[in-house]
Short mmCIF file of C-alpha atoms and ligand atoms in Angstrom, two decimals:
data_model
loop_
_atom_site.label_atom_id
_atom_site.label_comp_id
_atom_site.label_asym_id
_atom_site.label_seq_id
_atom_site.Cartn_x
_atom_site.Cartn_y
_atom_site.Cartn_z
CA UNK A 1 0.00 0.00 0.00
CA UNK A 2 1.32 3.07 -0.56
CA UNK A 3 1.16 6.35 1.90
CA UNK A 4 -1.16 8.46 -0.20
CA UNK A 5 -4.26 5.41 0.62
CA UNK A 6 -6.61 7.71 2.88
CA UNK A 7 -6.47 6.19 6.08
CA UNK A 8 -9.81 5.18 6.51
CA UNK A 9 -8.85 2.24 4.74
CA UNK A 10 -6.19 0.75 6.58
CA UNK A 11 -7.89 -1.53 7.87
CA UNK A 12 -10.22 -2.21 5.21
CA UNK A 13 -10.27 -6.52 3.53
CA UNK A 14 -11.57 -6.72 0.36
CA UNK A 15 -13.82 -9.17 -1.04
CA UNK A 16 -11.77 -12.37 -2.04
CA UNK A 17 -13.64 -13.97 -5.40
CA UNK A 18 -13.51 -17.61 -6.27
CA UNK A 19 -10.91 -18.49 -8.11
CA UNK A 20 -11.18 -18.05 -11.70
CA UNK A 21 -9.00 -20.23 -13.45
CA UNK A 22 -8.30 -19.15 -17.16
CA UNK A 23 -7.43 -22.53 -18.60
CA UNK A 24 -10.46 -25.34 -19.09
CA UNK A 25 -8.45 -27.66 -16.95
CA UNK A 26 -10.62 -27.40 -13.95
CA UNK A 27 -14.65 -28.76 -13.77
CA UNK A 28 -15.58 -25.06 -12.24
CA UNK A 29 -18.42 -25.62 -9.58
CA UNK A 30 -17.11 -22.83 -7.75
CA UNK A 31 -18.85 -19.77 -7.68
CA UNK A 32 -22.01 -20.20 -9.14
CA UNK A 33 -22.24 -19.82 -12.76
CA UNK A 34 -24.63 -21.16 -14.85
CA UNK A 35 -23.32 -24.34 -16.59
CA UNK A 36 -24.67 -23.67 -19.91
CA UNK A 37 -24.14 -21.15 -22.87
CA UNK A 38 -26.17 -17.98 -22.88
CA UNK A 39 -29.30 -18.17 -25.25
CA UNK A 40 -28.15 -18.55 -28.97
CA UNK A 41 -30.84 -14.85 -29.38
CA UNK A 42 -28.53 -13.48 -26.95
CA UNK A 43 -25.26 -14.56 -28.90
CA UNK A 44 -27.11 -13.19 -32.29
CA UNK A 45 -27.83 -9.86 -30.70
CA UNK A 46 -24.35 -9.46 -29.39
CA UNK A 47 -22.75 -10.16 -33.10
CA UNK A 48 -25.19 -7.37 -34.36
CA UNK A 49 -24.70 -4.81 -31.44
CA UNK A 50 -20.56 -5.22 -31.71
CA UNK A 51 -20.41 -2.80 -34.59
CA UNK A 52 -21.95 0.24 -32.64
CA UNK A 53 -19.13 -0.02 -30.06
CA UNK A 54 -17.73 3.14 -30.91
CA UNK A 55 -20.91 4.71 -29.27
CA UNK A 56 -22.03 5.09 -25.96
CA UNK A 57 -24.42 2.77 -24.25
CA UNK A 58 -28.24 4.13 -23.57
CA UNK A 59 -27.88 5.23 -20.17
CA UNK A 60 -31.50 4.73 -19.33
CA UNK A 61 -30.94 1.10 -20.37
CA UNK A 62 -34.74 1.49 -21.28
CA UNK A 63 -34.68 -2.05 -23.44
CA UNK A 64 -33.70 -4.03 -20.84
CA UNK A 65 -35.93 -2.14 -17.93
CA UNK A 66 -38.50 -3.22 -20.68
CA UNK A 67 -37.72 -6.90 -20.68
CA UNK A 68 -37.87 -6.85 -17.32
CA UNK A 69 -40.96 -5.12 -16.47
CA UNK A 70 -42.73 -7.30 -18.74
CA UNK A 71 -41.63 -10.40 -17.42
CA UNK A 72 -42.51 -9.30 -13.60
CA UNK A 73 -45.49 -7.46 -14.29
CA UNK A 74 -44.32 -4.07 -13.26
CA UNK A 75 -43.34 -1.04 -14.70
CA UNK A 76 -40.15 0.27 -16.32
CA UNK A 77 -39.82 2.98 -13.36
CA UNK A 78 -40.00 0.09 -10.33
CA UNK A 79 -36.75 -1.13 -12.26
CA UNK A 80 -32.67 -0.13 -11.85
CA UNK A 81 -30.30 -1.92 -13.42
CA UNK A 82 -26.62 -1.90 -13.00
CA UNK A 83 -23.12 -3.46 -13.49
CA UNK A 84 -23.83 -6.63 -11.87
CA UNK A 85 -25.94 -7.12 -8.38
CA UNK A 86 -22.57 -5.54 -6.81
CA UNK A 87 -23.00 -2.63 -8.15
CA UNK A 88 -26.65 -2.55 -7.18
CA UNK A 89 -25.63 -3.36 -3.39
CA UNK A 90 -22.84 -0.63 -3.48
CA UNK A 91 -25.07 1.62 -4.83
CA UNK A 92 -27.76 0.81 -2.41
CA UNK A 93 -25.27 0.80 0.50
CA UNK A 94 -24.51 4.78 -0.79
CA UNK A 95 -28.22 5.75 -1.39
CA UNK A 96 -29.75 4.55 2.29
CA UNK A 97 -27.04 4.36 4.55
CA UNK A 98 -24.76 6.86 6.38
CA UNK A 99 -22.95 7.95 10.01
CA UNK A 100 -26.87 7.30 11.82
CA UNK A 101 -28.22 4.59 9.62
CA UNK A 102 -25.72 1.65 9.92
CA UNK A 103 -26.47 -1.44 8.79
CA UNK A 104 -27.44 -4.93 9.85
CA UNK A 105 -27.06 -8.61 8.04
CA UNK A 106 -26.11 -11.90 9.14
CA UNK A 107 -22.89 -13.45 10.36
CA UNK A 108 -22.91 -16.23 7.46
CA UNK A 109 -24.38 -14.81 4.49
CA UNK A 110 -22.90 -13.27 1.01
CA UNK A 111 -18.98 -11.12 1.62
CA UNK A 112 -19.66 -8.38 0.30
CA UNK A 113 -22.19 -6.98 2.71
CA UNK A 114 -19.16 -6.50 5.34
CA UNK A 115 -16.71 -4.93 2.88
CA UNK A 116 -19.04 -2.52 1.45
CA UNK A 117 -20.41 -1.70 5.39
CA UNK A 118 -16.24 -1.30 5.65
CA UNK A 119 -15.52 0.78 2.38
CA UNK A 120 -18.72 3.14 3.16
CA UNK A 121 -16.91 3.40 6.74
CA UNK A 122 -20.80 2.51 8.16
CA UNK A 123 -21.33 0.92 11.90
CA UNK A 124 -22.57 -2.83 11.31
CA UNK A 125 -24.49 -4.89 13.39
CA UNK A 126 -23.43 -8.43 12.68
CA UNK A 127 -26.22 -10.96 13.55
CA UNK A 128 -25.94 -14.54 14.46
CA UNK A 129 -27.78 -17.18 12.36
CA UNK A 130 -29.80 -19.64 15.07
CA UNK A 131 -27.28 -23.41 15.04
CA UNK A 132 -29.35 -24.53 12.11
CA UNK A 133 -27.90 -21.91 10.25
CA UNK A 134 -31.78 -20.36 9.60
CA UNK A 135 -32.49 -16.49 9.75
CA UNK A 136 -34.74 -15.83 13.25
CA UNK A 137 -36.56 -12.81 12.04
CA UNK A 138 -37.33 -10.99 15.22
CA UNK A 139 -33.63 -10.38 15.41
CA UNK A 140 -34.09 -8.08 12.80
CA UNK A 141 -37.19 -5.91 14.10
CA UNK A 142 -36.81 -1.81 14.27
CA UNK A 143 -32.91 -2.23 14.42
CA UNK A 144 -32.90 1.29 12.67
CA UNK A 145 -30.69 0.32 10.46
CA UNK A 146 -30.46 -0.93 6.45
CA UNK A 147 -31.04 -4.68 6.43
CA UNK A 148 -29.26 -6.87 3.74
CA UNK A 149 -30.65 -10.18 3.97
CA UNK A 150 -29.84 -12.68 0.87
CA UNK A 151 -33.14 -14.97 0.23
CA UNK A 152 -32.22 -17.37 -0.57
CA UNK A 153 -29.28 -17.11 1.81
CA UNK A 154 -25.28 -17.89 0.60
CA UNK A 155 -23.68 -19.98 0.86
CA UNK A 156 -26.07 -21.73 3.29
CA UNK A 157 -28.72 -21.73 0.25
CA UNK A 158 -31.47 -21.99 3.28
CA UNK A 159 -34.97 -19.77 2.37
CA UNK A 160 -36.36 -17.71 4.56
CA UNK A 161 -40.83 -17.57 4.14
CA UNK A 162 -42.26 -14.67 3.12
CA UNK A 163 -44.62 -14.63 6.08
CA UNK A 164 -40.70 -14.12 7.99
CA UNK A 165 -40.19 -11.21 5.04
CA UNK A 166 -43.18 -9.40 5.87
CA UNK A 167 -42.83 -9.43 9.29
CA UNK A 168 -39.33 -7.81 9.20
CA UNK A 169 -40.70 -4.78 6.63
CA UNK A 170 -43.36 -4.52 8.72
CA UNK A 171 -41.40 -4.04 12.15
CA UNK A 172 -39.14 -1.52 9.78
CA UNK A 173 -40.94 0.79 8.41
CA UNK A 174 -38.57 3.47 8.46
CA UNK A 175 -35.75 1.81 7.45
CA UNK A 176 -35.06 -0.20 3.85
CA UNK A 177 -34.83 -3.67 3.80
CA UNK A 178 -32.97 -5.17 1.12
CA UNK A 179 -33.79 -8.88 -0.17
CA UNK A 180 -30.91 -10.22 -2.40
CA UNK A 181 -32.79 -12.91 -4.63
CA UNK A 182 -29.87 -13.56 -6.27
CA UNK A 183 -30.74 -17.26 -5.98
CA UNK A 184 -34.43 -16.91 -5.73
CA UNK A 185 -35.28 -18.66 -9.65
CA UNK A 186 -33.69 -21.61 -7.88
CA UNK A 187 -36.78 -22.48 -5.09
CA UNK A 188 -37.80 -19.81 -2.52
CA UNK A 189 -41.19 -17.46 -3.01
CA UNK A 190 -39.83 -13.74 -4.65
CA UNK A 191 -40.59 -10.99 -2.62
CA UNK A 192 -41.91 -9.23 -5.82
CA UNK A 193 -45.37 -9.67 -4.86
CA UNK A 194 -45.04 -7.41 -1.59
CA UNK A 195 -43.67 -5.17 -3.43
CA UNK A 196 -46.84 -3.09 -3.74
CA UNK A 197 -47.40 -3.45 -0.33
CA UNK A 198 -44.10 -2.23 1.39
CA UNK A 199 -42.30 1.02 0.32
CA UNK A 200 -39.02 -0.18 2.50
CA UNK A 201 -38.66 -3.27 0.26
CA UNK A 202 -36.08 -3.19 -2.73
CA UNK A 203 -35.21 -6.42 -4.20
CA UNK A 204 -32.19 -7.27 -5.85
CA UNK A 205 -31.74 -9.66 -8.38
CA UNK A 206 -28.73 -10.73 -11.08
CA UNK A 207 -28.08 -12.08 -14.48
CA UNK A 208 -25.06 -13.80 -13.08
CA UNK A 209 -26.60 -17.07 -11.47
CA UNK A 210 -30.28 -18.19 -13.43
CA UNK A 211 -29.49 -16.23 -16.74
CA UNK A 212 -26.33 -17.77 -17.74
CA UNK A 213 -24.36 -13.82 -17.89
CA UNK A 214 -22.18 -13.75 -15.14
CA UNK A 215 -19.47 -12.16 -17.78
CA UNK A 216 -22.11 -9.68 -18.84
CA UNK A 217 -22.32 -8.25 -15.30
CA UNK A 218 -25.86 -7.12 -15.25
CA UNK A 219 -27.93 -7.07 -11.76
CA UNK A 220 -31.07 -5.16 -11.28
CA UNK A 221 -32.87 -4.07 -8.17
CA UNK A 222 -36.88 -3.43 -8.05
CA UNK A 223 -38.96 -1.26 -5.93
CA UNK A 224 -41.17 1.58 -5.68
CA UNK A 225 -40.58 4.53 -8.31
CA UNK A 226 -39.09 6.23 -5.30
CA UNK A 227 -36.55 4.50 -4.17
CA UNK A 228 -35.58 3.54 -7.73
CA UNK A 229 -35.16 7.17 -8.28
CA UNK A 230 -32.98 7.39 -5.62
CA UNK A 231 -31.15 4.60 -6.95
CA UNK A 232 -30.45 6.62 -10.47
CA UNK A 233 -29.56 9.71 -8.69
CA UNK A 234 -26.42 7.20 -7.14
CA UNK A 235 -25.71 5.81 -10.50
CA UNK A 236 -25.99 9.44 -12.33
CA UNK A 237 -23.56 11.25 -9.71
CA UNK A 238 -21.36 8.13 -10.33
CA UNK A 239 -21.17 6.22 -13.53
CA UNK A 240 -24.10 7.04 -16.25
CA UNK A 241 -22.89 4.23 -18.79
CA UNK A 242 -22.34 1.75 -16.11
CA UNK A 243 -23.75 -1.27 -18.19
CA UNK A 244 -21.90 -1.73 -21.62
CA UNK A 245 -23.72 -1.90 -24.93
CA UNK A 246 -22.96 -5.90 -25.04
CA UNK A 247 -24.71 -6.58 -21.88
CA UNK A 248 -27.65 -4.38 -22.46
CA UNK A 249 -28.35 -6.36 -25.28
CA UNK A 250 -27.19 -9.43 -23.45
CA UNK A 251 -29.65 -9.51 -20.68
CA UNK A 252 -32.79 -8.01 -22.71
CA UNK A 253 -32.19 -11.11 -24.47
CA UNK A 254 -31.90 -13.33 -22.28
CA UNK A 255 -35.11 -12.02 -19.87
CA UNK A 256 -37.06 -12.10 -23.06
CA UNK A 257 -36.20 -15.93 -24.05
CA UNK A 258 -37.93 -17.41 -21.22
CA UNK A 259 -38.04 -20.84 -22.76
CA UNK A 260 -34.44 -21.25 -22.70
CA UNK A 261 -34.22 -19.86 -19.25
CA UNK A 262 -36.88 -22.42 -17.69
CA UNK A 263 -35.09 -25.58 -19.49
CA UNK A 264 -31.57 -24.62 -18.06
CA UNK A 265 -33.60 -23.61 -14.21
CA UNK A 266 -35.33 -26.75 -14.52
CA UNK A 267 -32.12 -29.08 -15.69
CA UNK A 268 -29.97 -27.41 -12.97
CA UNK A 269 -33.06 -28.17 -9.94
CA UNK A 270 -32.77 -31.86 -11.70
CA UNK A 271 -29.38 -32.29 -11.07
CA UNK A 272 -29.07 -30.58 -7.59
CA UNK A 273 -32.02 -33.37 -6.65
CA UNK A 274 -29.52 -35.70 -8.02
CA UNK A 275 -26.36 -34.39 -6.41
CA UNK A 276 -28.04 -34.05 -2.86
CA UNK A 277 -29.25 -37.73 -3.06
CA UNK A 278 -25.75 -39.73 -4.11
CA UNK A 279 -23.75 -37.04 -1.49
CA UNK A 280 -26.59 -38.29 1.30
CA UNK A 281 -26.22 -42.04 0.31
CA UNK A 282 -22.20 -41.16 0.84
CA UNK A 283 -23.04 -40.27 4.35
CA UNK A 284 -22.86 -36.36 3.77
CA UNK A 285 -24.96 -33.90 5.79
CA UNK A 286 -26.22 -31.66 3.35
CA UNK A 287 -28.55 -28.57 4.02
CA UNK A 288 -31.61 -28.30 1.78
CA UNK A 289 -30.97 -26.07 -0.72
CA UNK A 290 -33.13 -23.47 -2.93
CA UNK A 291 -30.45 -22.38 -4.35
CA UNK A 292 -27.90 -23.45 -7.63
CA UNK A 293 -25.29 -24.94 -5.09
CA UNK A 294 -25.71 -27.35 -1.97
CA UNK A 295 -23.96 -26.85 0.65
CA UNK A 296 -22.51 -30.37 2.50
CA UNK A 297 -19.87 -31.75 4.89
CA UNK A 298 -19.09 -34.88 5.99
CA UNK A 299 -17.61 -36.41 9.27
CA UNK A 300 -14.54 -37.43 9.27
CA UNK A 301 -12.97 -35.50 6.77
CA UNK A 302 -12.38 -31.35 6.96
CA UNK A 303 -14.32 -29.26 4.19
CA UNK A 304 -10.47 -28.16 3.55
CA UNK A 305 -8.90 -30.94 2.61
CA UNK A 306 -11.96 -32.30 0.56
CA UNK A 307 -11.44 -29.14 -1.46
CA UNK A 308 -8.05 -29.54 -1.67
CA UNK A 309 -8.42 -33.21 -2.49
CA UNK A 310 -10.50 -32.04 -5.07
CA UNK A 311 -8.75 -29.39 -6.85
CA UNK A 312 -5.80 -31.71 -7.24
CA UNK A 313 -8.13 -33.83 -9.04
CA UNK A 314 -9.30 -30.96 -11.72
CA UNK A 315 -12.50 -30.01 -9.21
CA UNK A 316 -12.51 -26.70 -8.34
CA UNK A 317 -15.29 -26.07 -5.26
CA UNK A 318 -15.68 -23.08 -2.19
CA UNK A 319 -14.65 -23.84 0.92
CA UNK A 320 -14.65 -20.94 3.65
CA UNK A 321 -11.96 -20.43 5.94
CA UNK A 322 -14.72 -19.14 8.34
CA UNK A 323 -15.80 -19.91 12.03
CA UNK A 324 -18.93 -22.29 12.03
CA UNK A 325 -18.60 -22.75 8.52
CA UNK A 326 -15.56 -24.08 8.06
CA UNK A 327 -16.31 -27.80 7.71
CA UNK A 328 -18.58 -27.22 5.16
CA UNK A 329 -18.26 -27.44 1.07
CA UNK A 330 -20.27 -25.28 -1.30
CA UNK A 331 -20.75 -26.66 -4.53
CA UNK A 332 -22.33 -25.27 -7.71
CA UNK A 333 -24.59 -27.16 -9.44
CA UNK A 334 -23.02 -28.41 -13.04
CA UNK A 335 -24.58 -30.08 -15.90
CA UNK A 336 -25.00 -33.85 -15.28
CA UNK A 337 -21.90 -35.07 -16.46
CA UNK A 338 -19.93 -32.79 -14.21
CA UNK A 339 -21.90 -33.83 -10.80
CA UNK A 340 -21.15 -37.55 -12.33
CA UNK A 341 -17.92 -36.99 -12.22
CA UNK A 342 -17.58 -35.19 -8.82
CA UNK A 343 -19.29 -37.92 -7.36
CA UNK A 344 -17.13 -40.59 -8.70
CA UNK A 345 -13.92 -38.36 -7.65
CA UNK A 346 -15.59 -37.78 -3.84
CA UNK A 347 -16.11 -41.66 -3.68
CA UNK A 348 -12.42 -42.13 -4.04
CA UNK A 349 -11.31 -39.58 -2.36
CA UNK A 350 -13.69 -40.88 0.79
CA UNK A 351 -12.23 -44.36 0.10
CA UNK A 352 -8.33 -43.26 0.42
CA UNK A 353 -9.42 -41.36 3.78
CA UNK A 354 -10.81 -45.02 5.16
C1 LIG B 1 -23.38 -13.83 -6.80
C2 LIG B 1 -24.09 -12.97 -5.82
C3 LIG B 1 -24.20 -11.60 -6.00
C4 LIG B 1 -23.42 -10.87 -7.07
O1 LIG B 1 -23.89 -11.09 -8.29
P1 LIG B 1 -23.36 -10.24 -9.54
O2 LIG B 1 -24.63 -9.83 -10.18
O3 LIG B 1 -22.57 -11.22 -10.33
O4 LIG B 1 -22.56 -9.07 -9.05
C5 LIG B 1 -24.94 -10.87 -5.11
N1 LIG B 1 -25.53 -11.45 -4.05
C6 LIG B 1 -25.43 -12.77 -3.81
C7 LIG B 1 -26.10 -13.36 -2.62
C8 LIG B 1 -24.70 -13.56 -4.69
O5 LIG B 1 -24.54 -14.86 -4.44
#
């Protein structure tokens, strides 16, 4: 570091990604991706849209709020898009938080909640999931503070019920509370539908896990016009073109091609079934997951050096370093012949440990 970094970073950890291996060497189930290709309408729009580079993107992105509204069933003005969920959260984290209004999220749940509560130098209240690793919602009544809850949650991939949802807007009403649904196409009820109901609600969602685009970087967030005003003020004061003219046309292809969309959801819910059942009949504990990963461990051998085992075997998976957490696996759910071969690597990696 050098000694021009302002010093309210100094003690400031960044987010550490999964690794991202450039080579095809490794089966990635890693961090989350979709296994498949995007849509072959989203490759076509791309090869038409690459000649227009040398102009700047529509910074009202008002195709892709489009796409989106009409899939939901709202309007283009409940909708903000941005470069990835990320930037949604930052954003959010700039637009309703500050010195008074800290913020509040759970002890396991996605990294970047803590390092953007760090970078925006904001007091955090850092709350315990109960031993089952669920959300109790009456911790998070009238804190008065932002709430970031993932739903559902990372890496547990645990859903909370709406019922639980509504009764932490309701016991917040003057404070926003932030559902990241980054997961939620997975399993788990959206919190779209209480949208109308709940002007503290703004729900964030991403290309990067159910859309196959997590190299397009494209996340939206939806709420009332409000608060998505709000939201564009942020991204106006900060970075106008934030999404490039290849994503735009990216992601308003790929929320309009819903038929592709439900055949790779409903593959990847096929094999999770598939992968939860052979890692049980292996003698793994693995928490029920709504999500496009499982997450597992298994007595007798340390959710370290199963990764480990793993990797050295072309595997790549997440494994936390992390109090409470840290004999667990997370694994992203593959296509078919990928969890095949997992298993079959696991089963001999279980059999040298014997
Ligand atoms: C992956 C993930 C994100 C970030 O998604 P991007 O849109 O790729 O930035 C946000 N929240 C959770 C819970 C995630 O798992």
């Amino acid at each position: 570091m050098s000694k021009y970094l302002s010093p309210r970073f100094d003690s400031l950890d960044a987010y550490t990604p999964g690794e991202q291996p450039r080579d095809q060497k490794y089966i990635k189930l890693n961090t989350n991706e979709c296994p498949y290709p995007p849509s072959s309408k989203v490759i076509e729009a791309i090869d038409k849209e690459k000649n227009l580079l040398n102009l700047y993107p529509d910074p009202t992105a008002k195709c892709l709020k489009t796409a989106i509204a009409d899939n939901l069933g709202l309007n283009a003005d409940n909708i903000f898009v941005a470069n990835g969920s990320d930037e949604v959260l930052a954003l959010s984290f700039m637009a309703f938080c500050d010195k008074d209004t800290g913020v509040a999220y759970p002890d396991i749940s996605y990294g970047f909640y803590s390092v953007y509560a760090d970078l925006f130098t904001l007091d955090s209240k850092v709350i315990p999931l109960k031993d089952d690793f669920s959300v109790c919602p009456n911790d998070y009544f009238n804190l008065g503070r932002t709430i970031f809850i993932a739903n559902p949650n990372a890496p547990t991939g645990l859903c909370l019920s709406l019922y639980d949802i509504e009764n932490i807007l309701i016991n917040n009403k003057n404070n926003i509370v932030v559902i990241d649904e980054a997961y939620v196409d997975f399993g788990g009820e959206s919190t779209v539908k209480l949208l109308d109901r709940y002007e503290n609600l703004l729900v964030v969602r991403t290309f990067s896990k159910s859309r196959n685009l997590a190299g397009g970087r494209v996340g939206f967030a939806l709420g009332s016009k409000e608060l998505i005003a709000d939201l564009e003020l942020m991204k106006f004061s900060f970075n106008p073109y934030n999404i490039n003219r290849l994503s735009l046309v990216s992601a308003t292809e790929a929320m309009k091609d819903t038929v592709y969309f439900d055949d790779c959801v409903s593959k990847i819910k096929d094999t999770r079934t598939f992968l939860v059942n052979e890692l049980e009949g292996l003698g793994f504990n693995v928490i029920p997951s709504c999500a496009n990963f499982i997450f597992a461990k298994k007595d007798g051998i340390s959710g370290e050096e199963l990764y480990l085992k793993l990797k050295n075997n072309g595997i790549l998976i997440r494994h936390f370093n992390k109090d409470r957490i840290s004999d667990y696996i997370r694994i992203t759910i593959g296509t078919k012949d990928e969890i095949i071969s997992l298993i079959d690597t696991i089963k001999t990696i279980i059999d040298e440990v014997k």
